[in-house]
CSV table of C-alpha atoms in Angstrom, one decimal:
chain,number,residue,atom,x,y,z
J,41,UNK,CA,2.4,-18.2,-7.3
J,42,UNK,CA,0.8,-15.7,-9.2
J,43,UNK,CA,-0.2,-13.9,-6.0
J,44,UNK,CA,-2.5,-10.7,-7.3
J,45,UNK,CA,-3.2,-9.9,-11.1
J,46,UNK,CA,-4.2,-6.8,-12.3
J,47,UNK,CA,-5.6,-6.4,-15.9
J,48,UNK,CA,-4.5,-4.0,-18.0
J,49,UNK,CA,-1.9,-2.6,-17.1
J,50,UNK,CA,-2.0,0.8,-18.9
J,51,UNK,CA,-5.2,2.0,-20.6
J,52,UNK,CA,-5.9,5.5,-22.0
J,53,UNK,CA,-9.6,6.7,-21.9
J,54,UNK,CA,-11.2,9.7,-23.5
J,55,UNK,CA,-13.1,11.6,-21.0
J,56,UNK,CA,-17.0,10.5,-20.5
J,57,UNK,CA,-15.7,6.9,-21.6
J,58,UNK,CA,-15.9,4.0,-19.4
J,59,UNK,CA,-13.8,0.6,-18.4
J,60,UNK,CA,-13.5,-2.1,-15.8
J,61,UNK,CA,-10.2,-3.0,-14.0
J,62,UNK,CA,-10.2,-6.5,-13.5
J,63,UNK,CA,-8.2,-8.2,-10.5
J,64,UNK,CA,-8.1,-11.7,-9.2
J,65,UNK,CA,-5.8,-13.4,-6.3
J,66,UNK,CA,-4.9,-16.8,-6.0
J,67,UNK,CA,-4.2,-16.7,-2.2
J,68,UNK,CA,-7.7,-17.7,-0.9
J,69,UNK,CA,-7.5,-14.2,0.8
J,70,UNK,CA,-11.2,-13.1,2.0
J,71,UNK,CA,-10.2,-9.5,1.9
J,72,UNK,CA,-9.7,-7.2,-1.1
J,73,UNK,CA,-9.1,-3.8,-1.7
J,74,UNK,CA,-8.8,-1.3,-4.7
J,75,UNK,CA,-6.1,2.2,-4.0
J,76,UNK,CA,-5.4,4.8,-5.9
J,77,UNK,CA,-1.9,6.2,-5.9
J,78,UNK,CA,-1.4,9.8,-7.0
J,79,UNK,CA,2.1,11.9,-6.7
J,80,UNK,CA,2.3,13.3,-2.7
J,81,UNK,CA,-0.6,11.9,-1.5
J,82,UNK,CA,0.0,8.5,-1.2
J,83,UNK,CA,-2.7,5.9,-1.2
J,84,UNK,CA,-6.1,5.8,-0.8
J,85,UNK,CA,-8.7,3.7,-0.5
J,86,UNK,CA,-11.5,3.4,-3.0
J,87,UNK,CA,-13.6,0.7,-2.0
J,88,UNK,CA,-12.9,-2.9,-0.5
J,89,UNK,CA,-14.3,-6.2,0.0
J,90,UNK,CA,-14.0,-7.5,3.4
J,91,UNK,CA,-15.7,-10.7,2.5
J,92,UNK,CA,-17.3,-12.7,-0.6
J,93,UNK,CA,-20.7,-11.1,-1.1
J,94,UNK,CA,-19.8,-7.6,0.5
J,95,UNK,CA,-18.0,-4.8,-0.8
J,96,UNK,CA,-18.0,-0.9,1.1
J,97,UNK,CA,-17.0,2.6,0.5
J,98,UNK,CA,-13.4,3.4,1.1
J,99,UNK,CA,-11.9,7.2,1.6
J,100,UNK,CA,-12.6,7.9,-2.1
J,101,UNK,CA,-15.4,6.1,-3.9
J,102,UNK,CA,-17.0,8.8,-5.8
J,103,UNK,CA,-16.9,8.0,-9.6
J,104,UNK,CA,-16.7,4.4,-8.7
J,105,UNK,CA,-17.9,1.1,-8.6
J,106,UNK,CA,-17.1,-2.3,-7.5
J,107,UNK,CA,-17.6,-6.3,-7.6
J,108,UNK,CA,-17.1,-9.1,-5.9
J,109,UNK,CA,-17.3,-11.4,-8.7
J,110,UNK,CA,-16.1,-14.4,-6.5
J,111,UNK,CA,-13.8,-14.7,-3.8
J,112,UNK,CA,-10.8,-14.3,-6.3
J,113,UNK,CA,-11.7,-11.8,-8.2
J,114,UNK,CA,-13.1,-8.0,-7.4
J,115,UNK,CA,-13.5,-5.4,-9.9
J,116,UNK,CA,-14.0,-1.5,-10.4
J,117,UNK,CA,-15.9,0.2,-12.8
J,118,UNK,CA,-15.6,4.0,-14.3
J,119,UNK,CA,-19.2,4.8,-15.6
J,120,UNK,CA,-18.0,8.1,-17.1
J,121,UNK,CA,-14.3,8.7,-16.9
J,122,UNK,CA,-12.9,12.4,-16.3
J,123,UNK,CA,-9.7,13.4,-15.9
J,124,UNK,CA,-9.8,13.7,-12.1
J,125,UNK,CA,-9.2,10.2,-12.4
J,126,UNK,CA,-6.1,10.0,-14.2
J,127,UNK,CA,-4.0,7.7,-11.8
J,128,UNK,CA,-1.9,4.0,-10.6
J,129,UNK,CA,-4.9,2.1,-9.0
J,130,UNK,CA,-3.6,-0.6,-7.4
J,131,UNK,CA,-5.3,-3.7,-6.3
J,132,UNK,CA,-4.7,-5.4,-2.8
J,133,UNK,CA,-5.4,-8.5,-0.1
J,134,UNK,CA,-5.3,-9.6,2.7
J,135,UNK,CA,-6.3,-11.8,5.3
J,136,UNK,CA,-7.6,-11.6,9.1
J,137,UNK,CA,-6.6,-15.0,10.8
J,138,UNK,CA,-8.9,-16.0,13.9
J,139,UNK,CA,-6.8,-15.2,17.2
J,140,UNK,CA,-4.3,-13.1,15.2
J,141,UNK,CA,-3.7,-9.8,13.4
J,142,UNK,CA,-3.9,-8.6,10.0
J,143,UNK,CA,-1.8,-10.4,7.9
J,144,UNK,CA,0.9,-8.9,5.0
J,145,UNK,CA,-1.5,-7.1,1.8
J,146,UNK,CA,-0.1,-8.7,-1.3
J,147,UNK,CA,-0.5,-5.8,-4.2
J,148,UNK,CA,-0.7,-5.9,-8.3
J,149,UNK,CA,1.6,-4.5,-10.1
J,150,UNK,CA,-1.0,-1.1,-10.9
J,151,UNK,CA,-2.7,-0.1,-13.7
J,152,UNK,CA,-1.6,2.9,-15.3
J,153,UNK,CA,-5.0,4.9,-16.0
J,154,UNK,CA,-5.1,7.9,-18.0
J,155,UNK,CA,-8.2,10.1,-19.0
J,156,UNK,CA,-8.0,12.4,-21.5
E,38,UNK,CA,-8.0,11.0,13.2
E,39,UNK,CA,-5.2,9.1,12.6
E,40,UNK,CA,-1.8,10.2,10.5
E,41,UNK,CA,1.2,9.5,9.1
E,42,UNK,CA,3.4,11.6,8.7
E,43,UNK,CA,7.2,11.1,5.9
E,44,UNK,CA,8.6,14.4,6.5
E,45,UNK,CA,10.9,13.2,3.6
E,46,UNK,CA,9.6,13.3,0.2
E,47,UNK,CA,12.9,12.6,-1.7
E,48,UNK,CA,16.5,11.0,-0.6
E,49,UNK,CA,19.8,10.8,-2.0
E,50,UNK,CA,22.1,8.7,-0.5
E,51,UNK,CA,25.4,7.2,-2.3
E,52,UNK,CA,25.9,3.4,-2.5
E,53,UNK,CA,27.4,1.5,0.5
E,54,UNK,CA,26.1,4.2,2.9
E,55,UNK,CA,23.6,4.1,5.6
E,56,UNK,CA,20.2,4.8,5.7
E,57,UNK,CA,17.1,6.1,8.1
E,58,UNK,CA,14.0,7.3,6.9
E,59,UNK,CA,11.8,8.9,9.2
E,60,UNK,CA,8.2,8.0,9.7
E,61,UNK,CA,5.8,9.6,12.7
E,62,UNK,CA,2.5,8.4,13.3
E,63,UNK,CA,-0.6,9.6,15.3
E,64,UNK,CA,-3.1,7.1,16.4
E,65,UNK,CA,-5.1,6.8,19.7
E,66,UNK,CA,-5.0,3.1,21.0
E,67,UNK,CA,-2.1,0.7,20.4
E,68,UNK,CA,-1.0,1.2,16.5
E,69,UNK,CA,-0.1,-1.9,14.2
E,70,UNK,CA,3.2,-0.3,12.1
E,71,UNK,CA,4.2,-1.4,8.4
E,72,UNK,CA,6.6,-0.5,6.2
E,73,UNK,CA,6.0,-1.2,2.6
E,74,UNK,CA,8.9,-0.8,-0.8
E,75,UNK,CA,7.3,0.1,-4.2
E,76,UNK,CA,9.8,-0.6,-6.8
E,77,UNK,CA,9.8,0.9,-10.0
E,78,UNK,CA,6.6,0.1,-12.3
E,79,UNK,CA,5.7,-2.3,-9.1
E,80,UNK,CA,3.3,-2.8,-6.5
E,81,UNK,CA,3.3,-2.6,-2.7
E,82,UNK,CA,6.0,-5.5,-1.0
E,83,UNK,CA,5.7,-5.7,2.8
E,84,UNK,CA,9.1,-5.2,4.5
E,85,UNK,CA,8.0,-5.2,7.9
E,86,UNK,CA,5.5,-4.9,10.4
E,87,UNK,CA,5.6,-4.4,14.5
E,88,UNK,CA,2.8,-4.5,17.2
E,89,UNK,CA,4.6,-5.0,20.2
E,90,UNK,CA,7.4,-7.1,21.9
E,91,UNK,CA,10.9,-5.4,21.0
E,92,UNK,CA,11.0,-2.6,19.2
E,93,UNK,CA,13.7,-2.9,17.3
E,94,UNK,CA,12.4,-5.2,14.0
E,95,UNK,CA,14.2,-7.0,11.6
E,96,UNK,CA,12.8,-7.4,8.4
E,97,UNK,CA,13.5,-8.5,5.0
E,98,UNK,CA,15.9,-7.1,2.2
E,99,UNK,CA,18.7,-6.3,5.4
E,100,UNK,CA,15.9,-3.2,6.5
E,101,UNK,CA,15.4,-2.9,10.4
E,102,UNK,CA,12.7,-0.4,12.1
E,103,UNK,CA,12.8,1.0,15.7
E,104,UNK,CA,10.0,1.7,17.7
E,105,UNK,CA,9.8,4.9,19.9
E,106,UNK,CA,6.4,5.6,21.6
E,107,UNK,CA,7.3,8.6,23.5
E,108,UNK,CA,8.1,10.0,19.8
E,109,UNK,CA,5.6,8.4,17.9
E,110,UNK,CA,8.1,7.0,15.6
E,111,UNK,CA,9.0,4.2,13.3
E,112,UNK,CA,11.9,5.0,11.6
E,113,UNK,CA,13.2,2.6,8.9
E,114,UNK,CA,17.2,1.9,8.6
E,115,UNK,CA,19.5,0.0,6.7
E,116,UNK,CA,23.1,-0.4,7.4
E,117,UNK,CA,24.5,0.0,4.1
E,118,UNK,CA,22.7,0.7,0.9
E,119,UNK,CA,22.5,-0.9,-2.3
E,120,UNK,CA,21.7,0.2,-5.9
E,121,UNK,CA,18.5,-2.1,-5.8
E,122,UNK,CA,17.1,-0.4,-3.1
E,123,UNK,CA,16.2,2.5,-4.9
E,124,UNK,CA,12.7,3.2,-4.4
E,125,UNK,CA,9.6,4.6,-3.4
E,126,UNK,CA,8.7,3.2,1.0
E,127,UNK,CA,5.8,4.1,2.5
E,128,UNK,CA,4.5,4.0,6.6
E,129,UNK,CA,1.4,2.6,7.3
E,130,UNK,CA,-0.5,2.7,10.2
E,131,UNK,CA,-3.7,1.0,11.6
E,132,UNK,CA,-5.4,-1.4,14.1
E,133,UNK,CA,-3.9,-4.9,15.0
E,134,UNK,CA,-7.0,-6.6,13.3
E,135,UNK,CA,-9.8,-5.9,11.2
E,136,UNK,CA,-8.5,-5.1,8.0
E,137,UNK,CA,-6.4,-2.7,5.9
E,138,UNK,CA,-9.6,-0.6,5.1
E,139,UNK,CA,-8.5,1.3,8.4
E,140,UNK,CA,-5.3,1.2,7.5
E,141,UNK,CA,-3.9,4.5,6.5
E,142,UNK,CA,-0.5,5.2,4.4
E,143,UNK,CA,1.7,8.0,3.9
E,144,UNK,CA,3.0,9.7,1.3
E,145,UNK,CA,6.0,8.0,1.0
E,146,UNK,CA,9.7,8.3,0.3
E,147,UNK,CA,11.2,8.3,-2.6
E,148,UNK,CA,15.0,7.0,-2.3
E,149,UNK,CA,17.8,7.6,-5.1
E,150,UNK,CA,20.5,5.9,-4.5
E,151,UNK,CA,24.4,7.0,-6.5
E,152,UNK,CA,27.9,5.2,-7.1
């Protein structure tokens, strides 16, 4: 099982530059998410995908952009990268099972973005 | 709002030894608890995970977690330490259902461990 891919893994960008992280999951998971991890402040959510065909605003969207290609994969856009958004983002899912709580979030292994 | 709160930012402990790292919470209903490990160049693995029936909680990799209401903790522990447990662990704390979206992380832990 390759559980949750993340592609690339490092990337440098020049400032004003854009990209799109790709991520896919082979667990049939309805729910995906997209973090940011950044040194003493943990993580944070950009934007998720509860379900196929919807995607929302999470604690830090700004700068941001996201699709819901399918239900495996779910991507985020830069537009116009800045160096505020040097940083591991992380890509995440998970599952709600009828009758029962949220299950375990399976994460990729990170890409490690910086803008220069 | 709700908060997590790892008052520990970095811990050295030598190999063999035992372990607790601290985690306090604030949440206003009945809080879903996690513990996560991030090894090295890695993502997020669950260790554990407690909603209610005992609160002591045995996970995976040896790791156990305690449950105190009355302090608002979830400590992590380990009896004895090994070099592969060197790591970054983070708290997590949300709703029993309805997705990780309201489910909020803390800053983690980083933990050295030494011969």
């Amino acid at each position: 099982n390759a559980g949750v891919t993340q592609t690339p893994k490092f990337q440098v960008l020049k400032t004003g530059q854009s990209m799109t992280l790709q991520c896919a999951q082979d667990m049939n998971h309805n729910s995906m998410y997209w973090y940011r991890q950044d040194p003493g402040m943990g993580l944070r959510l950009i934007y998720y995908s509860a379900s196929e065909g919807t995607t929302d605003k999470g604690e830090v969207p700004n700068g941001y952009n996201v699709s819901r290609l399918n239900k495996r994969e779910f991507s985020l856009r830069l537009e116009s990268a800045a160096p505020s958004q040097t940083s591991v983002y992380f890509c995440a899912s998970s599952d709600i099972l009828r009758g029962s709580g949220n299950t375990e979030a399976f994460f990729g292994q990170g890409t490690r973005l910086t803008v220069v | 709002a709700q908060s997590v709160t790892q008052p520990d930012i970095h811990i050295t402990v030598s190999e063999g030894a035992s372990l607790e790292l601290r985690c306090n919470y604030s949440y206003g209903a009945t809080p879903y608890l996690f513990w996560y490990v991030q090894s090295p160049g890695q993502g997020l693995q669950l260790l554990l995970k407690y909603f209610s029936g005992d609160t002591l909680v045995q996970g995976i990799k040896g790791f156990e977690a305690e449950f105190k209401r009355s302090q608002s903790s979830f400590n992590l522990r380990k009896p004895s330490v090994h070099w592969s447990d060197a790591a970054e662990y983070f708290c997590a704390v949300g709703p029993y259902s309805g997705g990780y979206q309201k489910v909020t992380f803390g800053t983690g832990t980083k933990l050295q461990v030494i011969p």
